[in-house]
Amino acid sequence: MALIDIVEVSRRTGLAASTLRYYEAIGLIEPLGRRGLRRTYDPVVLDRLSLIALGRAAGFSLAEIGGMLGPDGAFRIDRGALAARADAIDRTIRKLAALRDGLRRAALCRAPSHAACPTFRRLRMAALGRAARAKR
Amino acid sequence: MALIDIVEVSRRTGLAASTLRYYEAIGLIEPLGRRGLRRTYDPVVLDRLSLIALGRAAGFSLAEIGGMLGPDGAFRIDRGALAARADAIDRTIRKLAALRDGLRRAALCRAPSHAACPTFRRLRMAALGRAARAKR
DNA sequence: GCTTGACCTCAAGTCGGCTTGAGGTGGCAC
DNA sequence: GTGCCACCTCAAGCCGACTTGAGGTCAAGC
């Protein structure tokens, strides 16, 4: 299949060329060669980059993503890890949902100020509690 | 009411003393005075800190939170802003939920590799699409 | 009254994920 | 064959939210 250059990869993925070079520097992707100075890639890199984008969206760091990508270009993702990450996202969602509901109630609350609103007070205390637990 | 010192504030909020000093440096809180070198605070600072923690949990930056805290120690939060933030959180939740469901399906998928799994493929493409749109 | 040790100040460092800037070079159009 | 421009390299900078380190100081205990 025809090689594509870095400009084309950038265009098709929406990632800046500097980002692609950065990903290369940290070992996430690799060009096949050069045309002049210009990096050229196997189009398969687009799959790899889509996987990286997915990982980022799921909250993995680039280092973690690196650990999931085989050096050969193949993906090797533990299905268990996927499920675990889905569960982690689910926990995040539940926290955010509670927060959203609290904010909505606080927005409707008739207490004279947010300081006096009981719902808001509970929310605040819960937030501090999380901060305190996070410390340990 | 009895003043409390920075150690006590740290203990009750779970925030490191260095964090409290940092918050002071950026104008979020202010000690009432000193006992020796040691900062002392009106216990009202605990309310203020709980509000800051809540703001952080809701995804506000410290700068944004600073804009919501009256210089006098009173909160002044626009109910509209609360509702808007609740909506933003809701949008985040929906994106995460889609991601979670996709990851779960991918974890169960029987395709020989993730590269071949259609669900996984759709997920990846969606992630790249978001990246591309984020660029503009 | 002197040690101790917890707080203090101020500057600098950290982390993740990139971007930016200065100065270099190769292919392509003319 | 030569100019130009877009890519290149490498180092440094940036952002947010803190933490860390070196060196200073004060209250309290012995």
PDB file of N, CA and C (backbone and C1' of nucleotides) in Angstrom, chain B residues 28 55 59-69 85, chain D residues 17:
ATOM      1  N   LEU B  28      -6.766  32.990  47.062  1.00  0.00           N
ATOM      2  CA  LEU B  28      -8.030  32.293  47.336  1.00  0.00           C
ATOM      3  C   LEU B  28      -8.424  32.365  48.805  1.00  0.00           C
ATOM      4  N   GLY B  55     -15.625  23.183  43.821  1.00  0.00           N
ATOM      5  CA  GLY B  55     -15.374  23.767  42.508  1.00  0.00           C
ATOM      6  C   GLY B  55     -14.405  22.911  41.711  1.00  0.00           C
ATOM      7  N   GLY B  59     -14.841  20.649  38.163  1.00  0.00           N
ATOM      8  CA  GLY B  59     -14.055  20.910  36.970  1.00  0.00           C
ATOM      9  C   GLY B  59     -13.699  22.367  36.747  1.00  0.00           C
ATOM     10  N   PHE B  60     -13.937  23.232  37.745  1.00  0.00           N
ATOM     11  CA  PHE B  60     -13.518  24.622  37.617  1.00  0.00           C
ATOM     12  C   PHE B  60     -12.029  24.723  37.899  1.00  0.00           C
ATOM     13  N   SER B  61     -11.356  25.649  37.243  1.00  0.00           N
ATOM     14  CA  SER B  61      -9.952  25.904  37.570  1.00  0.00           C
ATOM     15  C   SER B  61      -9.912  26.781  38.816  1.00  0.00           C
ATOM     16  N   LEU B  62      -8.766  26.845  39.438  1.00  0.00           N
ATOM     17  CA  LEU B  62      -8.638  27.686  40.634  1.00  0.00           C
ATOM     18  C   LEU B  62      -8.925  29.142  40.285  1.00  0.00           C
ATOM     19  N   ALA B  63      -8.546  29.561  39.104  1.00  0.00           N
ATOM     20  CA  ALA B  63      -8.804  30.945  38.690  1.00  0.00           C
ATOM     21  C   ALA B  63     -10.308  31.209  38.611  1.00  0.00           C
ATOM     22  N   GLU B  64     -11.022  30.255  38.024  1.00  0.00           N
ATOM     23  CA  GLU B  64     -12.473  30.419  37.921  1.00  0.00           C
ATOM     24  C   GLU B  64     -13.096  30.457  39.306  1.00  0.00           C
ATOM     25  N   ILE B  65     -12.627  29.599  40.167  1.00  0.00           N
ATOM     26  CA  ILE B  65     -13.155  29.547  41.528  1.00  0.00           C
ATOM     27  C   ILE B  65     -12.898  30.881  42.222  1.00  0.00           C
ATOM     28  N   GLY B  66     -11.703  31.426  41.993  1.00  0.00           N
ATOM     29  CA  GLY B  66     -11.385  32.720  42.579  1.00  0.00           C
ATOM     30  C   GLY B  66     -12.410  33.785  42.187  1.00  0.00           C
ATOM     31  N   GLY B  67     -12.880  33.695  40.964  1.00  0.00           N
ATOM     32  CA  GLY B  67     -13.866  34.648  40.496  1.00  0.00           C
ATOM     33  C   GLY B  67     -15.229  34.480  41.138  1.00  0.00           C
ATOM     34  N   MET B  68     -15.447  33.327  41.740  1.00  0.00           N
ATOM     35  CA  MET B  68     -16.748  33.058  42.368  1.00  0.00           C
ATOM     36  C   MET B  68     -16.757  33.381  43.849  1.00  0.00           C
ATOM     37  N   LEU B  69     -15.574  33.601  44.393  1.00  0.00           N
ATOM     38  CA  LEU B  69     -15.479  33.863  45.827  1.00  0.00           C
ATOM     39  C   LEU B  69     -15.392  35.367  46.037  1.00  0.00           C
ATOM     40  N   ARG B  85     -22.750  24.664  34.520  1.00  0.00           N
ATOM     41  CA  ARG B  85     -21.710  23.685  34.830  1.00  0.00           C
ATOM     42  C   ARG B  85     -22.319  22.295  34.954  1.00  0.00           C
TER      43      ARG B  85
ATOM     44  P    DA D  17      -5.782  24.624  38.107  1.00  0.00           P
ATOM     45  O5'  DA D  17      -4.937  23.883  39.245  1.00  0.00           O
ATOM     46  C5'  DA D  17      -4.813  22.467  39.178  1.00  0.00           C
ATOM     47  C4'  DA D  17      -3.718  22.017  40.102  1.00  0.00           C
ATOM     48  C3'  DA D  17      -3.706  22.693  41.488  1.00  0.00           C
ATOM     49  O3'  DA D  17      -3.467  21.712  42.470  1.00  0.00           O
ATOM     50  C1'  DA D  17      -1.611  22.780  40.541  1.00  0.00           C
TER      51       DA D  17
END
